[in-house]
Coordinates of C-alpha atoms and ligand atoms in Angstrom, one line a residue:
X184 CA 36.6 147.9 27.8
X185 CA 39.5 148.7 25.5
X186 CA 39.7 146.9 22.2
X187 CA 42.1 144.0 21.7
X188 CA 45.0 144.7 19.4
X189 CA 46.4 142.8 16.4
X190 CA 49.8 143.2 14.9
X191 CA 49.9 142.5 11.1
X192 CA 53.7 142.1 10.3
X193 CA 53.7 142.7 6.6
X194 CA 51.5 143.7 3.7
X195 CA 48.4 141.5 3.1
X196 CA 45.3 141.9 0.9
X197 CA 43.5 145.0 2.3
X198 CA 40.2 143.3 3.0
X199 CA 41.9 141.3 5.8
X200 CA 43.0 144.5 7.4
X201 CA 39.6 146.1 7.0
X202 CA 38.0 143.0 8.6
X203 CA 40.3 143.2 11.6
X204 CA 39.9 147.0 11.9
X205 CA 36.1 146.4 12.3
X206 CA 36.7 144.4 15.5
X207 CA 40.1 145.4 16.9
X208 CA 42.8 148.0 17.1
X209 CA 45.3 147.1 14.3
X210 CA 49.0 147.9 14.1
X211 CA 49.5 147.3 10.4
X212 CA 53.0 147.1 8.9
X213 CA 51.7 147.5 5.4
X214 CA 55.2 147.3 3.7
X215 CA 56.9 144.6 1.6
X216 CA 59.9 144.6 3.9
X217 CA 57.8 143.7 6.9
X218 CA 59.4 143.7 10.4
X219 CA 62.8 142.7 11.7
X220 CA 62.6 140.2 14.6
X221 CA 63.4 142.9 17.1
X222 CA 60.8 145.2 15.6
X223 CA 58.2 142.4 15.7
X224 CA 58.9 141.7 19.3
X225 CA 58.7 145.4 20.2
X226 CA 55.5 146.1 18.2
X227 CA 53.8 142.9 19.6
X228 CA 53.8 144.5 23.1
X229 CA 50.2 145.3 23.9
X230 CA 48.9 143.1 21.1
X231 CA 47.0 139.9 21.7
X232 CA 47.3 138.6 18.1
X233 CA 50.1 138.5 15.5
X234 CA 49.2 137.9 11.9
X235 CA 52.5 136.6 10.6
X236 CA 54.0 135.5 7.2
X237 CA 56.5 132.8 6.4
X238 CA 59.3 135.4 6.3
X239 CA 58.8 136.0 10.1
X240 CA 61.1 133.7 12.1
X241 CA 59.1 132.9 15.2
X242 CA 61.7 130.7 17.0
X243 CA 61.4 129.6 20.6
X244 CA 63.6 132.6 21.7
X245 CA 61.2 135.0 19.9
X246 CA 58.1 133.4 21.2
X247 CA 59.5 133.6 24.8
X248 CA 59.5 137.4 24.3
X249 CA 56.0 137.8 23.0
X250 CA 54.3 139.1 26.1
X251 CA 50.5 138.8 26.2
X252 CA 50.1 137.4 22.7
X253 CA 47.3 134.8 22.6
X254 CA 47.4 133.7 18.9
X255 CA 49.8 133.7 16.0
X256 CA 47.9 133.4 12.7
X257 CA 50.3 132.5 9.8
X258 CA 49.3 133.5 6.3
X259 CA 50.6 130.2 4.8
X260 CA 49.8 126.5 5.0
X261 CA 53.4 125.8 6.0
X262 CA 54.4 126.8 9.5
X263 CA 58.1 125.7 9.7
X264 CA 58.8 129.4 10.5
X265 CA 57.0 129.0 13.9
X266 CA 58.2 126.9 16.8
X267 CA 54.8 125.4 17.5
X268 CA 55.8 123.4 20.6
X269 CA 57.3 126.6 22.1
X270 CA 54.1 128.4 21.3
X271 CA 52.1 125.6 22.9
X272 CA 54.2 125.8 26.0
X273 CA 53.7 129.5 26.2
X274 CA 49.9 129.0 25.8
X275 CA 49.8 130.7 22.4
X276 CA 47.5 129.3 19.7
X277 CA 49.0 128.9 16.2
X278 CA 46.9 128.8 13.0
X279 CA 47.7 128.3 9.3
X280 CA 45.7 128.5 6.0
X281 CA 45.2 125.0 4.7
X282 CA 42.8 124.0 1.9
X283 CA 42.4 127.3 0.2
X284 CA 45.7 127.0 -1.6
X285 CA 45.6 123.3 -2.5
X286 CA 44.4 123.6 -6.1
X287 CA 46.4 126.8 -6.9
X288 CA 49.6 125.2 -5.6
X289 CA 48.9 122.0 -7.5
X290 CA 48.3 124.0 -10.7
X291 CA 51.7 125.6 -10.2
X292 CA 53.5 122.3 -9.4
X293 CA 52.2 121.0 -12.7
X294 CA 53.1 124.2 -14.5
X295 CA 56.6 123.9 -13.3
X296 CA 56.7 120.3 -14.2
X297 CA 55.6 121.1 -17.8
X298 CA 57.8 124.2 -18.2
X299 CA 60.8 122.2 -17.0
X300 CA 60.1 119.1 -19.1
X301 CA 59.5 121.1 -22.2
X302 CA 62.2 123.8 -21.5
X303 CA 59.9 126.8 -21.8
X304 CA 62.2 129.4 -20.2
X305 CA 65.0 128.3 -22.5
X306 CA 62.7 128.4 -25.5
X307 CA 61.4 131.9 -24.6
X308 CA 64.9 133.2 -24.1
X309 CA 66.0 131.6 -27.4
X310 CA 63.2 133.3 -29.4
X311 CA 64.0 136.7 -27.8
X312 CA 67.7 136.4 -28.5
X313 CA 67.2 136.2 -32.3
X314 CA 69.2 133.0 -32.4
X315 CA 66.3 131.1 -34.0
X316 CA 67.3 130.5 -37.6
X317 CA 65.5 127.3 -38.7
X318 CA 63.5 124.2 -37.6
X319 CA 65.9 121.6 -36.2
X320 CA 65.2 117.9 -35.4
X321 CA 66.4 118.2 -31.8
X322 CA 65.9 121.9 -31.2
X323 CA 65.1 122.3 -27.4
X324 CA 64.0 118.7 -27.3
X325 CA 62.5 117.9 -23.9
X326 CA 61.0 115.0 -21.9
X327 CA 57.6 113.5 -22.5
X328 CA 55.0 114.0 -19.9
X329 CA 52.1 111.9 -21.3
X330 CA 52.6 108.3 -20.2
X331 CA 55.5 109.1 -17.9
X332 CA 55.8 108.0 -14.3
X333 CA 55.2 110.6 -11.7
X334 CA 56.7 109.9 -8.2
X335 CA 54.9 112.0 -5.5
X336 CA 56.9 112.3 -2.3
X337 CA 53.9 113.0 0.0
X338 CA 50.3 112.3 -0.9
X339 CA 48.6 114.9 1.3
X340 CA 46.1 117.5 0.0
X341 CA 48.5 119.1 -2.5
X342 CA 50.2 115.8 -3.6
X343 CA 46.8 114.3 -4.3
X344 CA 45.7 117.4 -6.3
X345 CA 48.8 117.0 -8.4
X346 CA 48.0 113.4 -8.9
X347 CA 44.5 114.3 -10.2
X348 CA 46.1 116.6 -12.8
X349 CA 48.6 113.9 -13.8
X350 CA 45.9 111.4 -14.4
X351 CA 44.6 113.7 -17.2
X352 CA 48.1 113.4 -18.8
X353 CA 47.9 109.6 -18.7
X354 CA 50.7 109.5 -16.2
X355 CA 51.5 106.4 -14.1
X356 CA 51.4 107.6 -10.5
X357 CA 53.5 106.2 -7.6
X358 CA 54.0 107.8 -4.2
X359 CA 55.7 107.4 -0.9
X360 CA 54.3 108.7 2.4
X361 CA 54.8 107.6 6.0
X362 CA 51.0 106.8 5.9
X363 CA 49.3 104.9 3.2
X364 CA 46.4 106.7 1.6
X365 CA 43.0 105.0 2.1
X366 CA 42.4 102.4 -0.6
X367 CA 39.6 104.4 -2.2
X368 CA 41.9 107.4 -2.6
X369 CA 44.6 105.2 -4.1
X370 CA 42.0 103.8 -6.5
X371 CA 40.6 107.3 -7.4
X372 CA 44.1 108.6 -8.1
X373 CA 45.4 105.4 -9.6
X374 CA 48.3 105.8 -7.2
X375 CA 50.5 103.0 -5.9
X376 CA 52.5 103.3 -2.7
X377 CA 56.2 102.3 -3.0
X378 CA 59.4 102.6 -1.0
X379 CA 61.4 105.8 -1.5
X380 CA 64.2 103.9 -3.2
X381 CA 61.9 102.4 -5.8
X382 CA 60.2 105.8 -6.4
X383 CA 63.6 107.5 -7.0
X384 CA 64.7 104.7 -9.3
X385 CA 61.6 104.5 -11.4
X386 CA 60.0 107.9 -11.5
X387 CA 60.5 110.2 -14.6
X388 CA 59.3 113.1 -12.5
X389 CA 59.8 113.4 -8.7
X390 CA 57.6 116.0 -7.1
X391 CA 57.9 116.9 -3.4
X392 CA 54.8 117.6 -1.3
X393 CA 56.0 117.2 2.3
X394 CA 56.2 119.8 5.1
X395 CA 59.6 120.8 6.3
X396 CA 60.4 119.0 9.6
X397 CA 63.6 117.7 11.1
X398 CA 62.8 114.4 9.3
X399 CA 62.4 115.9 5.8
X400 CA 65.3 118.3 5.9
X401 CA 67.6 117.3 3.0
X402 CA 65.3 114.4 2.2
X403 CA 66.7 114.7 -1.3
X404 CA 70.5 114.9 -1.1
X405 CA 73.4 113.6 -3.2
X406 CA 72.7 109.9 -2.5
X407 CA 69.0 110.3 -3.5
X408 CA 69.8 112.3 -6.6
X409 CA 72.2 109.5 -7.6
X410 CA 69.4 107.0 -7.5
X411 CA 67.3 109.0 -9.9
X412 CA 67.2 108.4 -13.7
X413 CA 69.5 110.6 -15.8
X414 CA 66.4 111.7 -17.7
X415 CA 64.5 112.5 -14.5
X416 CA 63.0 115.9 -13.5
X417 CA 62.8 117.0 -9.9
X418 CA 60.0 119.4 -8.9
X419 CA 60.0 121.2 -5.5
X420 CA 57.1 123.4 -4.5
X421 CA 57.3 122.3 -0.8
X422 CA 60.1 123.9 1.1
X423 CA 63.7 124.6 0.0
X424 CA 65.5 122.8 2.8
X425 CA 63.8 119.5 1.8
X426 CA 66.4 119.4 -0.9
X427 CA 70.2 119.8 -0.5
X428 CA 70.5 122.7 -2.9
X429 CA 74.3 122.4 -3.4
X430 CA 74.0 118.7 -4.2
X431 CA 71.2 119.4 -6.6
X432 CA 73.2 122.0 -8.4
X433 CA 76.1 119.5 -8.8
X434 CA 73.7 116.8 -10.1
X435 CA 72.2 119.2 -12.6
X436 CA 75.6 120.4 -13.7
X437 CA 76.9 116.8 -14.1
X438 CA 73.6 115.8 -15.7
X439 CA 73.1 113.0 -13.1
X440 CA 69.5 114.1 -13.4
X441 CA 68.0 115.9 -16.4
X442 CA 66.4 119.0 -14.9
X443 CA 64.8 120.6 -11.9
X444 CA 61.9 123.0 -11.4
X445 CA 62.2 124.8 -8.1
X446 CA 59.8 127.3 -6.5
X447 CA 61.5 127.2 -3.1
X448 CA 65.1 127.5 -1.9
X449 CA 67.2 126.8 1.2
X450 CA 67.9 130.4 2.1
X451 CA 65.3 132.4 0.3
X452 CA 65.6 134.9 -1.4
X453 CA 69.2 133.7 -1.9
X454 CA 69.7 131.1 -4.5
X455 CA 72.8 128.9 -4.8
X456 CA 75.0 130.7 -7.3
X457 CA 75.5 127.6 -9.5
X458 CA 71.8 127.1 -10.0
X459 CA 71.6 130.5 -11.5
X460 CA 74.0 129.5 -14.2
X461 CA 72.3 126.2 -15.2
X462 CA 69.8 126.1 -18.1
X463 CA 68.3 122.9 -16.8
X464 CA 67.2 124.6 -13.5
X465 CA 63.9 126.3 -13.9
X466 CA 63.4 128.8 -11.0
X467 CA 60.5 130.7 -9.5
X468 CA 60.4 133.0 -6.5
X469 CA 58.1 131.0 -4.1
X470 CA 54.9 131.8 -5.9
X471 CA 53.1 128.4 -6.1
X472 CA 50.0 129.7 -4.2
X473 CA 50.2 133.1 -5.8
X474 CA 46.9 133.5 -7.7
X475 CA 45.1 136.8 -6.7
X476 CA 42.1 134.9 -5.5
X477 CA 44.0 132.4 -3.4
X478 CA 46.3 135.0 -1.8
X479 CA 43.2 137.1 -1.0
X480 CA 41.6 134.0 0.6
X481 CA 44.8 133.2 2.6
X482 CA 44.9 136.8 3.9
X483 CA 41.2 136.6 5.0
X484 CA 41.6 133.2 6.5
X485 CA 44.5 134.3 8.7
X486 CA 42.5 137.3 9.8
X487 CA 39.5 135.2 10.6
X488 CA 41.6 132.7 12.6
X489 CA 43.1 135.6 14.6
X490 CA 39.7 137.1 15.2
X491 CA 38.2 133.8 16.4
X492 CA 40.9 133.3 18.9
X493 CA 40.5 136.8 20.3
X494 CA 36.8 136.4 20.5
X495 CA 37.1 133.2 22.6
X496 CA 36.1 130.8 19.8
X497 CA 38.2 128.0 18.5
X498 CA 40.0 129.1 15.3
X499 CA 39.1 126.9 12.3
X500 CA 42.7 126.1 11.5
X501 CA 44.2 125.6 14.9
X502 CA 47.5 123.7 14.9
X503 CA 47.9 123.2 18.6
X504 CA 44.5 122.4 20.1
X505 CA 46.2 121.7 23.4
X506 CA 46.1 125.5 24.1
X507 CA 42.3 125.8 23.8
X508 CA 40.8 123.7 26.6
Ligands
LIG29 C1 53.4 128.8 1.1 O1 54.5 128.3 0.9 C2 52.6 128.3 2.1 O2 53.1 127.5 2.9 O3 51.4 128.7 2.2

């Protein structure tokens, strides 16, 4: 019997490819550019699994053209790049990589929060520029973190991990989520559930931890930014389109809010021109889960999910169990 075949659309950590090669034939696109949509469709012919990344747009149209594919294993916890209902209708299993990146992503959300509040990129550039002449009472004065109120939009795995870090900084934690966390989790985190309007009005830091769905697209727009304090800091490590980037750039320019720390953007890798000119926008290139260990684990987890599906087992991180009867 001929071996099953896996398409890996873009460079991953090598152990994941080695693992797959031990079991299957592998068509590995080991480049940084990855595949165009047309190339992905063409190269998927004859493959039963696709190991994809969040830069692969697997819309309903694309999925309809994936002949013979049984599983799409995304190397990410987020899967807004895949039309899961379309995959389900086509009988294709879809998997993601939850859990392994929770702490790394929470570390980064907190890093971004601190760097933004305390103006680290500006301070670094200032020292390098040679402009530093003396100690000044208000030189690069930032916002306090200790004792401030953190508003978490979404208290899932990552939101809760950020809350645990915030506790160590004596922060007051409020959150909003469609679903209330169990009482013992609220107690452990010292987190109080509030309405979105109250969170926006009272939080010193608003940190976003929701998946991108039709309901969360532009969850933070001009109206929401207006409700925030002029001293407030917005942190986004979720997905770019959760924030209306143009409205945010205006708010930062007009100082409606104080600053923003962003790891994700609406049209990555493009960034709204205005944001690039604003010192109160601290920007990172979608690296919240990028520790070597975590990105290695994500690569392996996706490979293991693909392998399980091809071997007739239920993948550990199956998003559409309806396809596996
Ligand atoms: C990264 O953004 C991920 O969803 O894993």
